[in-house]
Amino acid sequence: MARQRPADTPYFSARLKNRLREALTMRSVLIEAPSGYGKTTVVQNYIHPHLPRDTAWVRHVGAEESPQAAWRRFCQAVRKIDEPTGRTLLGLGLPDEDNAGDVAALLREMDSAQPAWLVLDDFQHIAPLAPMAVWKALLEHDSPLVRVAVVTRALEPCVMPYEKSGYLRLDVADLRLTEGETREYAAHAGITLAEEEAAELHRRAEGWMIALALHLRRWRETGGFAAASGLEGLLRDVIWNGLDDAGRDFLLRLSPFECFSSRQASFLLDRDHLPRKTMTALQRNALLRFDAAQGLYYPHSTLLEFTRKAFAQLPDARQRAALYAAGGWCAAEGDWEAAISFYYRLRDFERILSLDLAGMEGNRLLDMPDVPYTTALADIAANCTRGMKLRHPVSAIQLAFELLSQGCYEEFGALFADMTELVETAPMPEPRRDYLRGELLLVEAFSRYNDIAEMGRRMHRASELTGGRTALVALDNSWTFGNASVLFMYHSETGRLDGECADMKTYCPYYFAMTQGHGSGAPELMEAECLLYRGDAAMAQVHACKARHEAALRGQASILIGAEFVLGRAAMLRGDADALVDALDAMTAIANAHPQKTNRMAADMARSYLMSLLDRPHHMAEWLREGAPGAFTKRLFTPAVPFANLCRARYLLLAGKPEILLGEHDAAMGLAAALRYPLALLHGHVHNAAAWMLRGERTMAASALQQAMDMALPDGLLLPLAENHACIAPLLEDLAPSMASGASGASGFAASVRALGQRMEEGRKAIADRLYSPRGVFGLSRREYETASLAAQGLSNTEIAGQLFLSPNTVKTHLKTAYRKTGATSRTALRQMLRQTPPQ
């Protein structure tokens, strides 16, 4: 009958072992089955122990958490294998339609200096973070030293619906035990079963590993199988009912977490250390796996689901006590986002404000699943009492600042008014009152965008009141909101450009002092753009270099991109192909080094604009070319949308689609007028004139050009007209008589436009002849072009190496050169760049 001994090693059938021996040599392994089939055991207790000692083992366990938090944790896991790749992925943020290609390329090219395994357990939780094409790129990575294992419940669609050389897929058929294997498993656990007993066990468990384990545990305790059926019934019968109240309370209090440490468990149970009985129960519980390397206990997903259901049935007071303990743990560990999530569930707004929101970063302020960011912001603002705001005023002001940034103007106005009244009337030390007045003035300054003088006067006073330091602005936030041009943003009144540049120089230093240099280089950049728009490319280059130097000292990526954009446009006027390529390379490098979405969008727009000047519309970013209604507002902060509209208009002109441009014109001009963007209006009138010319409507075109001239003349802004000289030159001749008798300087202004337009065309031709010579697209050699073309088609580096008879390292070198020369940042962008005749 029953001869028993404790099982000390997991059981793997001979059939499964044969498959797992293959796994050890595979580039990637996918194990896909429902919960309880032993997927994690396979990875942890077979693959891991069979690896060489020098193999790095990085295991990431997916969890039910917000997408932002899940992506951050995944990137941190990648960093342990490939630091630069993980860091760049972290900067890129959640994969979306703009960066999914970049994410896929990075994961495909992930590498390691030593043999390494990246294990993604409970992958079903992180699979929705990115398109399956991204995860497919990870599984098809190019590194000879990296192995990837994905452990997941069933996915739809499957991330790897095939097996081929280098890839192994295991599923239920591989993991489910046969009747004979069930009997072997029992014997392995130290239990000898008669033939009919083994058949009964197999009938009850159906080859399901976790069910077998629970039935055999009951057999060991009682000599018979558990009476319960179904996994939940088995868990209740075999595990839950066998715990005392302390053991059940332990599991319930830990259930909000996917894993925990002994120290964390002690904190949540409010004990100095765990009782011996509890520690023994932890160590002998097969459904609670201990990861010695991390010092963490991982409850089996079935146990976790069971305890969470039990937790939801607890009296409200017990639930709240556990959630408060969980929030307290996260706060003590500095995990502010998780702490806020728990306190938000508790509707404890006081504790949320107590976490010093001013020290948190943007959209991580409220990082919760299933709760829209702006909804949560408004909810907290509406439920914070006067007393809460008085006790935590800086956090309340930060909350108001976030509401303003997110366009929640009504909620911002109400909270800002409350905080202003509170700061002026509540009893507090005068130095504290002055500091809070200063922070409120800084927030109010942002609400006066884009009037430099109005903003500047408030910033000056705010600097005095705060003692020259604010808690509201992070140094790595985009100063330009993702715009490619400072002048585009802050020139707000026609005829007053020189005064605006002077205001920028006067007031920006106060803001820089308060923020430790946020936006450094902006005054110099605005001056450079002013000179460039007036046709002085040489001095524009000097001031752009000054801006670049100031921005680099403080790591101001958005200003660096703007400075390179000026240098690129100046290079166009000089016909300097090398300088243009340098600017394109630099913008790509800046966006890669600081891959926040705002920086990537700004670099995309600047590069696309330069491509339009080269008459290469298909080399412009795809998202700008397609420009579906409302698409830009989903990608960009509102202040950057007009520049995207400008790029889109240039594409439509070059692509011969004037009807679409004219159809979109009014909406674009309406937004530009609402934002007080004269440059956007000026460009818009010029493009409108060019579109009417393409349509053969010369009278309409002349009217539009006259409006552009009226806006350009007061500030001497030649460049928008010169960059479109080829389209509007006949119109300038038509307007010549009226210019001669019109406003002072109009005739000379038109002559300057002609001269600058001719310089632009000469420069464009010289650069195009150099970059698009028979030697290749952007100077790519034939081998570089072939490599880039295959990469653009989606082939991996290994596949390219096989086709071209090159080494993988040579392929990487060619690709890096192709990215540098074209300015592309992903294989998708590279495909767009290569839409022209191959080199001869």
JSON list of N, CA, C and O in Angstrom, two decimals, residues 793-813:
[
{"chain": "A", "resi": 793, "resn": "GLN", "atom": "N", "xyz": [13.31, 45.31, -44.14]},
{"chain": "A", "resi": 793, "resn": "GLN", "atom": "CA", "xyz": [12.31, 44.30, -44.48]},
{"chain": "A", "resi": 793, "resn": "GLN", "atom": "C", "xyz": [11.94, 43.44, -43.29]},
{"chain": "A", "resi": 793, "resn": "GLN", "atom": "O", "xyz": [11.04, 42.60, -43.38]},
{"chain": "A", "resi": 794, "resn": "GLY", "atom": "N", "xyz": [12.64, 43.60, -42.16]},
{"chain": "A", "resi": 794, "resn": "GLY", "atom": "CA", "xyz": [12.31, 42.87, -40.95]},
{"chain": "A", "resi": 794, "resn": "GLY", "atom": "C", "xyz": [13.21, 41.70, -40.65]},
{"chain": "A", "resi": 794, "resn": "GLY", "atom": "O", "xyz": [12.97, 40.97, -39.68]},
{"chain": "A", "resi": 795, "resn": "LEU", "atom": "N", "xyz": [14.26, 41.48, -41.45]},
{"chain": "A", "resi": 795, "resn": "LEU", "atom": "CA", "xyz": [15.17, 40.36, -41.19]},
{"chain": "A", "resi": 795, "resn": "LEU", "atom": "C", "xyz": [16.02, 40.65, -39.95]},
{"chain": "A", "resi": 795, "resn": "LEU", "atom": "O", "xyz": [16.39, 41.80, -39.69]},
{"chain": "A", "resi": 796, "resn": "SER", "atom": "N", "xyz": [16.34, 39.61, -39.21]},
{"chain": "A", "resi": 796, "resn": "SER", "atom": "CA", "xyz": [17.21, 39.75, -38.05]},
{"chain": "A", "resi": 796, "resn": "SER", "atom": "C", "xyz": [18.65, 39.90, -38.53]},
{"chain": "A", "resi": 796, "resn": "SER", "atom": "O", "xyz": [18.99, 39.61, -39.69]},
{"chain": "A", "resi": 797, "resn": "ASN", "atom": "N", "xyz": [19.52, 40.34, -37.62]},
{"chain": "A", "resi": 797, "resn": "ASN", "atom": "CA", "xyz": [20.93, 40.49, -37.97]},
{"chain": "A", "resi": 797, "resn": "ASN", "atom": "C", "xyz": [21.54, 39.16, -38.41]},
{"chain": "A", "resi": 797, "resn": "ASN", "atom": "O", "xyz": [22.36, 39.11, -39.33]},
{"chain": "A", "resi": 798, "resn": "THR", "atom": "N", "xyz": [21.13, 38.09, -37.74]},
{"chain": "A", "resi": 798, "resn": "THR", "atom": "CA", "xyz": [21.65, 36.77, -38.09]},
{"chain": "A", "resi": 798, "resn": "THR", "atom": "C", "xyz": [21.21, 36.37, -39.49]},
{"chain": "A", "resi": 798, "resn": "THR", "atom": "O", "xyz": [22.00, 35.82, -40.29]},
{"chain": "A", "resi": 799, "resn": "GLU", "atom": "N", "xyz": [19.93, 36.62, -39.81]},
{"chain": "A", "resi": 799, "resn": "GLU", "atom": "CA", "xyz": [19.42, 36.29, -41.14]},
{"chain": "A", "resi": 799, "resn": "GLU", "atom": "C", "xyz": [20.12, 37.13, -42.22]},
{"chain": "A", "resi": 799, "resn": "GLU", "atom": "O", "xyz": [20.44, 36.63, -43.30]},
{"chain": "A", "resi": 800, "resn": "ILE", "atom": "N", "xyz": [20.36, 38.40, -41.92]},
{"chain": "A", "resi": 800, "resn": "ILE", "atom": "CA", "xyz": [21.08, 39.26, -42.88]},
{"chain": "A", "resi": 800, "resn": "ILE", "atom": "C", "xyz": [22.48, 38.73, -43.10]},
{"chain": "A", "resi": 800, "resn": "ILE", "atom": "O", "xyz": [22.97, 38.64, -44.24]},
{"chain": "A", "resi": 801, "resn": "ALA", "atom": "N", "xyz": [23.14, 38.36, -42.00]},
{"chain": "A", "resi": 801, "resn": "ALA", "atom": "CA", "xyz": [24.51, 37.84, -42.11]},
{"chain": "A", "resi": 801, "resn": "ALA", "atom": "C", "xyz": [24.54, 36.59, -43.00]},
{"chain": "A", "resi": 801, "resn": "ALA", "atom": "O", "xyz": [25.45, 36.42, -43.82]},
{"chain": "A", "resi": 802, "resn": "GLY", "atom": "N", "xyz": [23.52, 35.73, -42.86]},
{"chain": "A", "resi": 802, "resn": "GLY", "atom": "CA", "xyz": [23.46, 34.52, -43.67]},
{"chain": "A", "resi": 802, "resn": "GLY", "atom": "C", "xyz": [23.25, 34.82, -45.14]},
{"chain": "A", "resi": 802, "resn": "GLY", "atom": "O", "xyz": [23.88, 34.19, -46.01]},
{"chain": "A", "resi": 803, "resn": "GLN", "atom": "N", "xyz": [22.39, 35.78, -45.43]},
{"chain": "A", "resi": 803, "resn": "GLN", "atom": "CA", "xyz": [22.10, 36.10, -46.82]},
{"chain": "A", "resi": 803, "resn": "GLN", "atom": "C", "xyz": [23.28, 36.78, -47.51]},
{"chain": "A", "resi": 803, "resn": "GLN", "atom": "O", "xyz": [23.54, 36.54, -48.70]},
{"chain": "A", "resi": 804, "resn": "LEU", "atom": "N", "xyz": [23.97, 37.65, -46.79]},
{"chain": "A", "resi": 804, "resn": "LEU", "atom": "CA", "xyz": [25.04, 38.44, -47.40]},
{"chain": "A", "resi": 804, "resn": "LEU", "atom": "C", "xyz": [26.43, 37.86, -47.16]},
{"chain": "A", "resi": 804, "resn": "LEU", "atom": "O", "xyz": [27.43, 38.45, -47.57]},
{"chain": "A", "resi": 805, "resn": "PHE", "atom": "N", "xyz": [26.48, 36.72, -46.43]},
{"chain": "A", "resi": 805, "resn": "PHE", "atom": "CA", "xyz": [27.76, 36.06, -46.13]},
{"chain": "A", "resi": 805, "resn": "PHE", "atom": "C", "xyz": [28.68, 37.02, -45.37]},
{"chain": "A", "resi": 805, "resn": "PHE", "atom": "O", "xyz": [29.87, 37.18, -45.68]},
{"chain": "A", "resi": 806, "resn": "LEU", "atom": "N", "xyz": [28.09, 37.66, -44.34]},
{"chain": "A", "resi": 806, "resn": "LEU", "atom": "CA", "xyz": [28.85, 38.56, -43.48]},
{"chain": "A", "resi": 806, "resn": "LEU", "atom": "C", "xyz": [28.80, 38.02, -42.05]},
{"chain": "A", "resi": 806, "resn": "LEU", "atom": "O", "xyz": [27.95, 37.20, -41.71]},
{"chain": "A", "resi": 807, "resn": "SER", "atom": "N", "xyz": [29.68, 38.52, -41.21]},
{"chain": "A", "resi": 807, "resn": "SER", "atom": "CA", "xyz": [29.60, 38.18, -39.79]},
{"chain": "A", "resi": 807, "resn": "SER", "atom": "C", "xyz": [28.53, 39.06, -39.15]},
{"chain": "A", "resi": 807, "resn": "SER", "atom": "O", "xyz": [28.26, 40.17, -39.62]},
{"chain": "A", "resi": 808, "resn": "PRO", "atom": "N", "xyz": [27.90, 38.59, -38.04]},
{"chain": "A", "resi": 808, "resn": "PRO", "atom": "CA", "xyz": [26.91, 39.43, -37.34]},
{"chain": "A", "resi": 808, "resn": "PRO", "atom": "C", "xyz": [27.47, 40.78, -36.91]},
{"chain": "A", "resi": 808, "resn": "PRO", "atom": "O", "xyz": [26.77, 41.79, -36.95]},
{"chain": "A", "resi": 809, "resn": "ASN", "atom": "N", "xyz": [28.75, 40.81, -36.50]},
{"chain": "A", "resi": 809, "resn": "ASN", "atom": "CA", "xyz": [29.34, 42.08, -36.09]},
{"chain": "A", "resi": 809, "resn": "ASN", "atom": "C", "xyz": [29.45, 43.06, -37.26]},
{"chain": "A", "resi": 809, "resn": "ASN", "atom": "O", "xyz": [29.25, 44.26, -37.11]},
{"chain": "A", "resi": 810, "resn": "THR", "atom": "N", "xyz": [29.79, 42.53, -38.46]},
{"chain": "A", "resi": 810, "resn": "THR", "atom": "CA", "xyz": [29.86, 43.40, -39.64]},
{"chain": "A", "resi": 810, "resn": "THR", "atom": "C", "xyz": [28.48, 43.94, -39.97]},
{"chain": "A", "resi": 810, "resn": "THR", "atom": "O", "xyz": [28.33, 45.12, -40.35]},
{"chain": "A", "resi": 811, "resn": "VAL", "atom": "N", "xyz": [27.44, 43.11, -39.83]},
{"chain": "A", "resi": 811, "resn": "VAL", "atom": "CA", "xyz": [26.07, 43.56, -40.06]},
{"chain": "A", "resi": 811, "resn": "VAL", "atom": "C", "xyz": [25.74, 44.70, -39.11]},
{"chain": "A", "resi": 811, "resn": "VAL", "atom": "O", "xyz": [25.17, 45.73, -39.52]},
{"chain": "A", "resi": 812, "resn": "LYS", "atom": "N", "xyz": [26.08, 44.55, -37.83]},
{"chain": "A", "resi": 812, "resn": "LYS", "atom": "CA", "xyz": [25.81, 45.62, -36.86]},
{"chain": "A", "resi": 812, "resn": "LYS", "atom": "C", "xyz": [26.52, 46.91, -37.24]},
{"chain": "A", "resi": 812, "resn": "LYS", "atom": "O", "xyz": [25.96, 48.01, -37.13]},
{"chain": "A", "resi": 813, "resn": "THR", "atom": "N", "xyz": [27.76, 46.78, -37.69]},
{"chain": "A", "resi": 813, "resn": "THR", "atom": "CA", "xyz": [28.53, 47.97, -38.09]},
{"chain": "A", "resi": 813, "resn": "THR", "atom": "C", "xyz": [27.85, 48.67, -39.26]},
{"chain": "A", "resi": 813, "resn": "THR", "atom": "O", "xyz": [27.69, 49.90, -39.28]}
]
